[in-house]
Amino acid sequence: MRAELDILFVSRSIPNEPFWQSVEEITQSAALQFDTKLKVIYGMGNRIVQLESVKSYLAKNKKPNYAIVLNHPGGSHALMSLLDENKIKFVTLEQTIFDEEREKIGLAGQHYKHWIGEIYFDNHQAGKQLAKALALLKNAKLPNKETQVVAINGHYGSESQARFNGMREYFESNQGIVYQAVHAGWSEQIAYKQTKALLARFPEVNVILAASDLMALGASEAAVDSGKIPNKDIFIGGFDWLTRAVKAVEKQSLSASIGGHKVMGAWALISIILHNLGQDLFAKQDKKKLIFNLDVLTKQNVAHYQAHKTKINWEDYNFKALKEKVAIRHSIAGLSPLNPNEHN
């Protein structure tokens, strides 16, 4: 009989942040079904704090068998080196590292032999998906008006920039004008203030893309306070499928939300369970990457995702059945645990 697995989830976020709290809860629910111990530690949005948190944990606790890691830009090499030196096998989530830093860390298994693989979705493609959805909605209701766009990004760099680049690429190819992108640091309040300023500067804007649902909700409130009616003369979308955002799409105060990535931690845990059983999913993929797609939620399909309007009890979801599907297919592509009512 195999010993219980001990897995460390290294977040770069803060406790109780809405999106990452959902990721943690889903991952914990999966861990319970597999009799696996999962401990979450936080980087508090700071690469130095994240590294010190891991050092402190390793100094005071039994070394985990595996780690699930969300790297903070600027801190990936130090953190991954620490895990590698301690011979802790780890999986990374999302593509948060770019350019020179990305070249330095290389591919999974290239410079860090205990880095067994990556799990992520394509932020650039997701930005294009959201842009296309909003453009279609805008063109259906305002066919004679030019598509005029502003964007609300999160922090500088990382996944936020990739989302913006995808959006900009779509509109550059589809006759849209992108006036400006601002950075709201993932804050609903800052996004509200910035949107008010943007709409005063560019009063003809009719599409706003935000890199998170929280910022999209702030932008929507600002649009209303600026005299614009969401989903009638301005179309706003974000990322994450937060409960508030799903309700807002249903009520039409938001036009769209793209999501599905809240299950990424569960994907990582399933890949680790299989790896521990001797089935290395990553070894079967190009460059040891498992890539999944996101879905765009609009008024047209929101009924299919009704469960996301409330707090979901993910302990009821059959993650063991999902693991068996992954084991058979050797991939997560095309599989989705997004509907918690689907157990088979």
XYZ file of C-alpha atoms in Angstrom, residues 96-339:
244
model
C 3.577 33.641 -15.753
C 7.233 33.859 -16.818
C 8.303 35.446 -20.107
C 11.220 36.810 -22.119
C 14.719 36.580 -20.573
C 13.508 34.962 -17.373
C 11.707 32.302 -19.371
C 14.865 31.589 -21.374
C 16.784 31.228 -18.119
C 14.472 28.610 -16.592
C 14.076 26.739 -19.882
C 11.654 23.867 -20.383
C 10.437 21.400 -17.785
C 13.245 18.985 -16.941
C 15.862 20.969 -18.843
C 17.581 22.868 -16.007
C 15.597 21.571 -13.035
C 15.401 17.800 -13.137
C 12.594 17.653 -10.583
C 10.370 19.978 -12.659
C 8.135 17.301 -14.134
C 5.855 19.496 -16.234
C 3.711 22.564 -16.870
C -0.066 22.981 -16.867
C -1.490 26.107 -18.391
C -3.922 27.659 -20.824
C -2.969 30.020 -23.628
C -3.540 33.545 -22.274
C -2.890 35.066 -25.691
C -5.529 32.879 -27.329
C -7.928 33.517 -24.440
C -7.582 37.257 -24.996
C -8.524 36.740 -28.630
C -11.492 34.560 -27.642
C -12.888 37.190 -25.293
C -12.307 39.969 -27.821
C -14.142 38.013 -30.517
C -17.102 37.304 -28.218
C -17.451 40.972 -27.262
C -17.049 42.110 -30.866
C -19.819 39.783 -32.020
C -22.145 41.021 -29.286
C -21.329 44.655 -30.074
C -21.766 44.172 -33.835
C -25.150 42.509 -33.326
C -26.528 45.511 -31.418
C -24.450 48.365 -32.846
C -23.741 47.239 -36.419
C -23.228 50.731 -37.768
C -20.788 51.903 -35.113
C -17.045 51.475 -35.266
C -15.617 49.134 -32.605
C -13.725 51.330 -30.148
C -11.877 49.597 -27.326
C -10.016 50.180 -24.068
C -8.445 47.540 -21.834
C -8.008 47.133 -18.077
C -4.924 45.023 -17.341
C -3.806 43.583 -14.018
C -0.137 43.980 -13.112
C 2.543 44.903 -15.612
C 3.854 41.914 -17.535
C 2.989 38.227 -17.023
C -0.350 36.750 -18.038
C -2.155 40.095 -18.073
C 0.002 41.359 -20.933
C -0.517 38.141 -22.892
C -4.289 38.564 -22.586
C -4.025 42.134 -23.805
C -1.773 41.149 -26.722
C -4.292 38.551 -27.857
C -7.123 41.065 -27.654
C -5.157 43.704 -29.550
C -4.186 41.211 -32.255
C -7.843 40.307 -32.766
C -9.007 43.892 -33.138
C -6.091 44.869 -35.368
C -7.238 42.124 -37.735
C -10.941 42.901 -37.413
C -11.294 46.655 -37.791
C -11.308 47.645 -34.164
C -9.542 50.646 -32.634
C -7.733 49.992 -29.342
C -7.173 53.378 -27.716
C -5.428 52.586 -24.466
C -4.642 49.926 -21.851
C -4.280 50.778 -18.161
C -3.154 48.669 -15.198
C -5.490 48.287 -12.233
C -3.496 45.699 -10.262
C -6.472 43.280 -10.297
C -8.429 45.767 -8.115
C -12.155 46.373 -8.654
C -11.923 49.813 -7.069
C -8.970 50.960 -9.153
C -10.633 49.615 -12.306
C -13.714 51.688 -11.474
C -11.691 54.897 -11.187
C -9.665 54.192 -14.301
C -12.731 53.355 -16.368
C -14.387 56.628 -15.362
C -11.288 58.467 -16.586
C -11.070 56.436 -19.801
C -14.707 57.021 -20.698
C -14.283 60.740 -20.089
C -11.261 60.711 -22.403
C -12.777 58.388 -25.037
C -16.568 58.857 -24.836
C -17.252 56.756 -27.960
C -15.704 53.577 -26.490
C -18.119 50.661 -26.798
C -15.972 47.671 -25.758
C -13.979 47.197 -22.545
C -11.834 44.116 -21.968
C -10.605 43.456 -18.441
C -7.977 40.899 -17.444
C -10.139 39.743 -14.504
C -13.811 39.650 -13.570
C -13.239 41.856 -10.543
C -11.886 44.596 -12.769
C -14.679 44.017 -15.293
C -17.253 44.478 -12.534
C -15.582 47.724 -11.512
C -15.581 48.857 -15.135
C -19.274 48.011 -15.487
C -20.208 50.107 -12.467
C -18.139 52.990 -13.824
C -19.826 52.698 -17.219
C -23.267 52.965 -15.615
C -22.152 55.963 -13.566
C -20.874 57.513 -16.795
C -24.295 57.212 -18.411
C -23.704 54.078 -20.482
C -25.924 50.995 -20.459
C -24.008 47.685 -20.360
C -24.858 45.283 -23.142
C -26.709 48.000 -25.008
C -24.198 50.724 -25.822
C -21.097 49.276 -24.154
C -19.905 45.663 -23.959
C -17.658 44.565 -21.091
C -15.959 41.246 -20.405
C -13.453 39.750 -18.006
C -11.669 36.570 -16.940
C -12.312 34.045 -14.136
C -16.009 33.067 -13.953
C -16.375 34.514 -10.478
C -19.818 33.890 -8.981
C -20.601 37.605 -9.126
C -19.564 37.740 -12.760
C -21.719 34.761 -13.770
C -24.716 36.478 -12.144
C -23.762 39.734 -13.868
C -23.673 38.033 -17.277
C -27.113 36.598 -16.602
C -28.397 40.060 -15.615
C -26.531 41.647 -18.550
C -24.454 44.064 -16.488
C -21.501 42.178 -17.995
C -21.506 40.864 -21.535
C -19.037 38.002 -21.157
C -16.592 36.196 -18.903
C -13.974 33.718 -20.048
C -12.975 30.985 -17.641
C -12.386 27.380 -16.761
C -8.908 27.880 -15.312
C -10.140 27.649 -11.723
C -9.735 23.866 -12.132
C -6.033 24.095 -12.999
C -4.941 23.018 -9.519
C -7.108 19.899 -9.760
C -5.477 19.103 -13.109
C -2.076 19.445 -11.449
C -3.096 17.185 -8.586
C -4.433 14.514 -10.941
C -1.208 14.641 -12.953
C 0.770 14.196 -9.725
C -1.389 11.249 -8.593
C -0.777 9.556 -11.936
C 2.937 10.406 -11.854
C 3.216 8.785 -8.422
C 1.518 5.682 -9.846
C 4.121 5.497 -12.594
C 2.119 7.146 -15.391
C 3.884 10.331 -16.436
C 1.411 12.380 -18.473
C 3.998 15.028 -19.160
C 6.418 12.603 -20.773
C 3.755 11.920 -23.394
C 3.294 15.615 -24.288
C 5.358 17.922 -26.454
C 7.854 19.765 -24.211
C 6.153 18.330 -21.102
C 3.226 20.739 -21.339
C -0.423 19.991 -20.632
C -2.524 22.741 -22.198
C -6.256 23.241 -21.682
C -8.776 25.566 -23.310
C -11.047 28.157 -21.742
C -14.713 28.779 -22.518
C -16.513 32.100 -23.026
C -19.682 32.527 -21.002
C -22.351 34.878 -22.403
C -26.095 35.313 -22.036
C -26.531 32.699 -24.759
C -24.886 29.852 -22.807
C -24.992 31.011 -19.181
C -27.812 28.559 -18.402
C -25.383 25.668 -18.941
C -23.204 27.010 -16.138
C -25.923 27.772 -13.582
C -24.012 25.940 -10.856
C -21.325 28.629 -10.962
C -23.828 31.248 -9.738
C -23.523 29.870 -6.208
C -20.773 28.417 -4.075
C -20.177 24.942 -5.474
C -19.564 21.940 -3.251
C -16.731 20.468 -5.287
C -16.423 17.557 -2.865
C -19.421 16.087 -4.713
C -17.555 16.056 -8.013
C -16.122 12.698 -9.033
C -12.452 13.551 -9.539
C -11.563 9.849 -9.482
C -13.646 9.275 -12.610
C -11.940 12.265 -14.221
C -8.534 10.800 -13.341
C -9.447 7.568 -15.114
C -10.417 9.481 -18.262
C -7.099 11.332 -18.180
C -5.204 8.078 -17.642
C -6.851 6.502 -20.674
C -6.380 9.531 -22.948
C -2.916 10.516 -21.637
C -4.070 14.131 -21.892
C -6.398 16.731 -20.382
C -7.224 18.302 -23.759
C -10.943 18.181 -24.429
C -11.806 17.074 -20.900
C -13.577 19.460 -18.559
C -14.702 19.265 -14.924
C -16.394 22.664 -15.200
C -19.913 21.352 -14.658
